[in-house]
mmCIF file of C-alpha atoms in Angstrom:
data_model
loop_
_atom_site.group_PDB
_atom_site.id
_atom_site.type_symbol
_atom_site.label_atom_id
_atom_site.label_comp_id
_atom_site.label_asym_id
_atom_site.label_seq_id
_atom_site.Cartn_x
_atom_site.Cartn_y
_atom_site.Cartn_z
ATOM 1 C CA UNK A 219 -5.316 0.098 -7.536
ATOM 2 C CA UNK A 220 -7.267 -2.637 -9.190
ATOM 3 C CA UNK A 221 -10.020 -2.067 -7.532
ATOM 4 C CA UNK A 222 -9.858 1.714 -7.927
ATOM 5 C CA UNK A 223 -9.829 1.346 -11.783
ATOM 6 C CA UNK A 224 -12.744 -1.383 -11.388
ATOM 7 C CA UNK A 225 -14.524 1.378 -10.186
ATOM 8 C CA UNK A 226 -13.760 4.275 -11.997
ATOM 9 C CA UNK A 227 -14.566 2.368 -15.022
ATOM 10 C CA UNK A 228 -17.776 1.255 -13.863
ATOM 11 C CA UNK A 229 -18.667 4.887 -13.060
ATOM 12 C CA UNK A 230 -17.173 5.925 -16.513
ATOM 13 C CA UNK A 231 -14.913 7.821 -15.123
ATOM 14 C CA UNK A 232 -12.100 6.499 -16.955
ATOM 15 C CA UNK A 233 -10.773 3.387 -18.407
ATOM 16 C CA UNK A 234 -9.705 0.781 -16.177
ATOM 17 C CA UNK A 235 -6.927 -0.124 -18.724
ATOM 18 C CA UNK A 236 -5.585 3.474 -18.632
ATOM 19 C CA UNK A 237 -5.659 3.775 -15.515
ATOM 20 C CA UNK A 238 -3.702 0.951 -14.282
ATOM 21 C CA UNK A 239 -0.857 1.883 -17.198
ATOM 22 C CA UNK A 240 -0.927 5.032 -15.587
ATOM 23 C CA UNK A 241 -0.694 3.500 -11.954
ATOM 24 C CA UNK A 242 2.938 1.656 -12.719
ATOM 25 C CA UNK A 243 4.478 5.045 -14.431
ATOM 26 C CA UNK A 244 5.313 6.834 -11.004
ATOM 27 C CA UNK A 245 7.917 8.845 -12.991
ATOM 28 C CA UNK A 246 5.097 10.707 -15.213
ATOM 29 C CA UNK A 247 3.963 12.510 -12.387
ATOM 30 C CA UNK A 248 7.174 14.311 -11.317
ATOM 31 C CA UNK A 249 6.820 13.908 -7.721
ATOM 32 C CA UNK A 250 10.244 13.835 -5.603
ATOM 33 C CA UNK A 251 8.609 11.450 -2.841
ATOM 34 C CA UNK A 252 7.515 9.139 -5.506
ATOM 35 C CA UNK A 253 11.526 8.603 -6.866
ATOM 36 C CA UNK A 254 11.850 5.201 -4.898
ATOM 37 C CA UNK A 255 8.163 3.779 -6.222
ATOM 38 C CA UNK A 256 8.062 0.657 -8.355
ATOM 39 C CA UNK A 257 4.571 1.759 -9.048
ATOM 40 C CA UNK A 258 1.938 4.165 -7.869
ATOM 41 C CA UNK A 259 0.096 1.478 -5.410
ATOM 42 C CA UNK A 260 0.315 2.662 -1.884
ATOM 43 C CA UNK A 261 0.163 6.179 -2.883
ATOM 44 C CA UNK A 262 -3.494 6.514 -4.491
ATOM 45 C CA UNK A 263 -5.467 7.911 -1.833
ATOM 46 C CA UNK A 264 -8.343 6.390 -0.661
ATOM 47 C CA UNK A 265 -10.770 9.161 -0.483
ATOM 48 C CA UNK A 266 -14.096 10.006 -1.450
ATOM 49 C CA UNK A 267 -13.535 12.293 -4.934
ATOM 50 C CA UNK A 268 -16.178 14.134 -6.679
ATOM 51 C CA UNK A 269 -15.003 12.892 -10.417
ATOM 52 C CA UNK A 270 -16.938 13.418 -13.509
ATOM 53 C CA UNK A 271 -17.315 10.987 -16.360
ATOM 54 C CA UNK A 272 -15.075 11.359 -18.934
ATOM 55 C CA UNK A 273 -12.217 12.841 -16.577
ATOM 56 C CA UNK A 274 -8.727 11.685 -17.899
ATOM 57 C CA UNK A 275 -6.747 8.511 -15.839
ATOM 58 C CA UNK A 276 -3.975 11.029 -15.336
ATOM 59 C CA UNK A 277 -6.080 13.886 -14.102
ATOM 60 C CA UNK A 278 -7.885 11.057 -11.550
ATOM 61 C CA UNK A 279 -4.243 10.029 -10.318
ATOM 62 C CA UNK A 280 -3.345 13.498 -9.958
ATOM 63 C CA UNK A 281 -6.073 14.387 -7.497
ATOM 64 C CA UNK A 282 -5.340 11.333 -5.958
ATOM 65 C CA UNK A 283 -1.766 12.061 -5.332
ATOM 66 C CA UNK A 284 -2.572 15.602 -3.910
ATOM 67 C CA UNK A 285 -4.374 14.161 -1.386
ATOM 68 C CA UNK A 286 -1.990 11.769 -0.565
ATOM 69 C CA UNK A 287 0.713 15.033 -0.527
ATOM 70 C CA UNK A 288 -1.832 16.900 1.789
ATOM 71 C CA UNK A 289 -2.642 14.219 4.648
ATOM 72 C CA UNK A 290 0.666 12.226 4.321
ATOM 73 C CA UNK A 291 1.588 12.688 8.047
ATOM 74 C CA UNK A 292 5.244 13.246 7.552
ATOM 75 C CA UNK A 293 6.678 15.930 5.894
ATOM 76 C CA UNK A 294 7.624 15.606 2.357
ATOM 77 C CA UNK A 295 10.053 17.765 2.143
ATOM 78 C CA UNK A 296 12.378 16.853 4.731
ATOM 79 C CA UNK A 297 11.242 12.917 4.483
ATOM 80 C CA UNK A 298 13.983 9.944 3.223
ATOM 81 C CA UNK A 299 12.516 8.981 0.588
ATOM 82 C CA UNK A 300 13.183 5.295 0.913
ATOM 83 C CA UNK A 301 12.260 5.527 4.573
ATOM 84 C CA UNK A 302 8.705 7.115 3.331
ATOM 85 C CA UNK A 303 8.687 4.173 0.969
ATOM 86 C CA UNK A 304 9.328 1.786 3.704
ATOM 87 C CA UNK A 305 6.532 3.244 5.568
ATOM 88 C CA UNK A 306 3.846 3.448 2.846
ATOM 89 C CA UNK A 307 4.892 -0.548 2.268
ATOM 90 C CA UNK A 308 4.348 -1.115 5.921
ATOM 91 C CA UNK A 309 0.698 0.792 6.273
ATOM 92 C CA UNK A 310 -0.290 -1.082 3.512
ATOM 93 C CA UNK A 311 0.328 -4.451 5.341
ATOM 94 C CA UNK A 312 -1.814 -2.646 8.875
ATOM 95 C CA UNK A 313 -3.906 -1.348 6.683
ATOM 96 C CA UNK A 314 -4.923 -4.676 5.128
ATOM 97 C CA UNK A 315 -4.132 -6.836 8.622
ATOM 98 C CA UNK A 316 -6.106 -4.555 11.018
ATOM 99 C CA UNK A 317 -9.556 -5.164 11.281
ATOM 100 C CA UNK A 318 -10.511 -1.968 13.936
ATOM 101 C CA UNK A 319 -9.082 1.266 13.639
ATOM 102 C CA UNK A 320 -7.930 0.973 17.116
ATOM 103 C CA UNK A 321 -5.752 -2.410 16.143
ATOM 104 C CA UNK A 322 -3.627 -0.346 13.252
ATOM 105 C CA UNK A 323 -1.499 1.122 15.949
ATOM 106 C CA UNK A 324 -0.645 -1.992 17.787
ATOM 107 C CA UNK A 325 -0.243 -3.896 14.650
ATOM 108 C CA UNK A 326 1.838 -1.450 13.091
ATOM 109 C CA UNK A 327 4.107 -1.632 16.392
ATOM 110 C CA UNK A 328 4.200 -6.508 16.051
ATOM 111 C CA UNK A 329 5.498 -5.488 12.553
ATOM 112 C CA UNK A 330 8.115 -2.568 13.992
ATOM 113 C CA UNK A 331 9.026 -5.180 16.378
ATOM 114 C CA UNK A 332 9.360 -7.925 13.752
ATOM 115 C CA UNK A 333 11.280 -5.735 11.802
ATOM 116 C CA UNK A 334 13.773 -4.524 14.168
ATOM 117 C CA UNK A 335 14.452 -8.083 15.531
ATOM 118 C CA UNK A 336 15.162 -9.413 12.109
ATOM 119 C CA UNK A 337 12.147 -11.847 12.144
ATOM 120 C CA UNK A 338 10.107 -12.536 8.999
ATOM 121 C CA UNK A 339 6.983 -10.332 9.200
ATOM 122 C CA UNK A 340 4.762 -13.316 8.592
ATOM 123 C CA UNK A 341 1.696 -11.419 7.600
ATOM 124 C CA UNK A 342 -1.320 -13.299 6.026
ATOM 125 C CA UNK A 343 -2.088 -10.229 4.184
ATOM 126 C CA UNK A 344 1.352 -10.212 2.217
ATOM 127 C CA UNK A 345 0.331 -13.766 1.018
ATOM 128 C CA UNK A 346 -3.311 -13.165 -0.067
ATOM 129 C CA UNK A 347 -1.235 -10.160 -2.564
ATOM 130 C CA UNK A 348 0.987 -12.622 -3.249
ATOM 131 C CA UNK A 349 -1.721 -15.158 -4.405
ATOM 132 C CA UNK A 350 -3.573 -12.607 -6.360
ATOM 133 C CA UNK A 351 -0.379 -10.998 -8.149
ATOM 134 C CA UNK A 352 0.987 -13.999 -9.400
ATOM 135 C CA UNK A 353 -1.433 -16.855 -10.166
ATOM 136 C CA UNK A 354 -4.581 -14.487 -10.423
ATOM 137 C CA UNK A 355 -6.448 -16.581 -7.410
ATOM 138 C CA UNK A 356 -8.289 -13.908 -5.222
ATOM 139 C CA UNK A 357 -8.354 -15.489 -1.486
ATOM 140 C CA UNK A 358 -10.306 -14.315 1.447
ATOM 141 C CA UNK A 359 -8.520 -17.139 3.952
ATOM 142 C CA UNK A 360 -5.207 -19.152 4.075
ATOM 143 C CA UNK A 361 -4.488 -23.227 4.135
ATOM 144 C CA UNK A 362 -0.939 -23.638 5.492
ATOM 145 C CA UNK A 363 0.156 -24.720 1.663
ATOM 146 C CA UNK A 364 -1.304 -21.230 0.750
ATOM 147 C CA UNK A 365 1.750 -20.181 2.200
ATOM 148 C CA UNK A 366 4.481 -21.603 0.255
ATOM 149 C CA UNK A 367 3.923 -19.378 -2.679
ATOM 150 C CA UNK A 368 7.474 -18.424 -4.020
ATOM 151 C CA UNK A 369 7.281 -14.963 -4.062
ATOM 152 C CA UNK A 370 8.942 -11.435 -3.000
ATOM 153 C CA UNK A 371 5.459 -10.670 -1.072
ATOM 154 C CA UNK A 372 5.286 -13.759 0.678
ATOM 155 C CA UNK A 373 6.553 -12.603 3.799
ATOM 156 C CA UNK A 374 6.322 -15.934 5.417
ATOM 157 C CA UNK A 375 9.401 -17.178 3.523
ATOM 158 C CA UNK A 376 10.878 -13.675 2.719
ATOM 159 C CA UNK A 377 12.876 -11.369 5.355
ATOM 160 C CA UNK A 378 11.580 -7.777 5.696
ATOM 161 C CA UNK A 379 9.161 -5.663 4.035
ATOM 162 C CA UNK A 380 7.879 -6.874 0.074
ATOM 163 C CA UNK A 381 8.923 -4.750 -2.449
ATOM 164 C CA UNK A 382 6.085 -2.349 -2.999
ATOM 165 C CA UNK A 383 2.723 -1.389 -1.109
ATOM 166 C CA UNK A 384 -0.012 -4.461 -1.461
ATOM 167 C CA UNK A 385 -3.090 -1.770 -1.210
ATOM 168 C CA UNK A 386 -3.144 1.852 -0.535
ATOM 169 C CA UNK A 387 -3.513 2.772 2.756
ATOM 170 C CA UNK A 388 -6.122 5.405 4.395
ATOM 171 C CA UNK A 389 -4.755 7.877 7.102
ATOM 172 C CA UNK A 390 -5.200 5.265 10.411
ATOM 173 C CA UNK A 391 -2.714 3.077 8.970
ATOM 174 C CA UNK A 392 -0.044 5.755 7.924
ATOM 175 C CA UNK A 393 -0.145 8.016 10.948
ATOM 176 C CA UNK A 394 0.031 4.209 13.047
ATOM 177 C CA UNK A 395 3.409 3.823 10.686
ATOM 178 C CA UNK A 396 4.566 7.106 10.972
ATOM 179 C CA UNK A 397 3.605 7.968 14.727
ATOM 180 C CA UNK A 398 4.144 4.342 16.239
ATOM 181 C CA UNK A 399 3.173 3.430 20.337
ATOM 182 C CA UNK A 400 6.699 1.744 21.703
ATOM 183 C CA UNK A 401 5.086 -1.964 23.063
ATOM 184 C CA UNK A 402 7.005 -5.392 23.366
ATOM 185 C CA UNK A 403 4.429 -7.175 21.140
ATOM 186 C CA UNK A 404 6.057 -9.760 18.846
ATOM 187 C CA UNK A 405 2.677 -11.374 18.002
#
């Protein structure tokens, strides 16, 4: 999302600042799949959008959440809502660990794996987040003290999934989520 509004505001699209107040008010946008949110990360759509300058924050996140609502590849209206939230979380991790389309599916299944087996998901991904959320420090790699950060997204010292998305995922990474292969990869 910070990125998005980095963006947006350098196209003059909108207001960066706007933008990201917008982005944690999930309840302003009265959508049912969007009642177990802490924020709107994970849900903005990456897409390309034809926007024009000027165009309101909440008319941007609108358009964003559309498309989210039209290539989600569950269905909406039948979903768990906290299950969809579990799965956005999880395609944000692939999304952000995968470097090849073709990895997001096998990925998604190590962290499936993980998850199911109780094991700490131990993704380098959830750290960098976790480095950048809390102390501000934007990190491309990881030092093994890197990951002692005490925090919810460190996932090296935490059990199961972090509490909200770390990025929002494109379609590769969901459907891999949603639509899972069944392997016995653990790493």
């Amino acid at each position: 999302a910070k990125q998005m509004a980095e963006w947006l505001d350098q196209a003059g699209i909108c207001r960066r600042e706007e933008y990201l107040n917008y982005t944690q008010q999930p309840e302003v946008f009265h959508k049912p799949w969007l009642s177990e949110a802490q924020n709107l990360e994970g849900y903005l759509f990456p897409d390309t959008y034809h926007l024009s300058p000027g165009t309101h924050p909440l008319q941007v996140i609108e358009i964003q959440l559309n498309r989210f609502e039209e290539i989600y590849p569950g269905n909406l209206l039948e979903e768990n809502y906290s299950e969809m939230n579990q799965k956005v979380i999880l395609a944000s991790i692939v999304e952000r660990e995968a470097q090849t389309k073709n990895e997001k599916p096998i990925v998604a299944s190590v962290f499936l794996n993980r998850l199911k087996s109780n094991m700490k998901l131990e993704s380098c991904a959830t750290v960098i987040y976790a480095w950048n959320q809390e102390k501000g420090v934007q990190l491309s790699s990881l030092a093994l003290d890197d990951l002692t950060i005490q925090s919810p997204y460190n996932t090296y010292l935490q059990e199961g999934l972090p509490p909200t998305p770390i990025c929002n995922p494109g379609l590769d990474s969901l459907e891999a989520v949603v639509n899972p292969p069944q392997t016995d990869y653990y790493f």
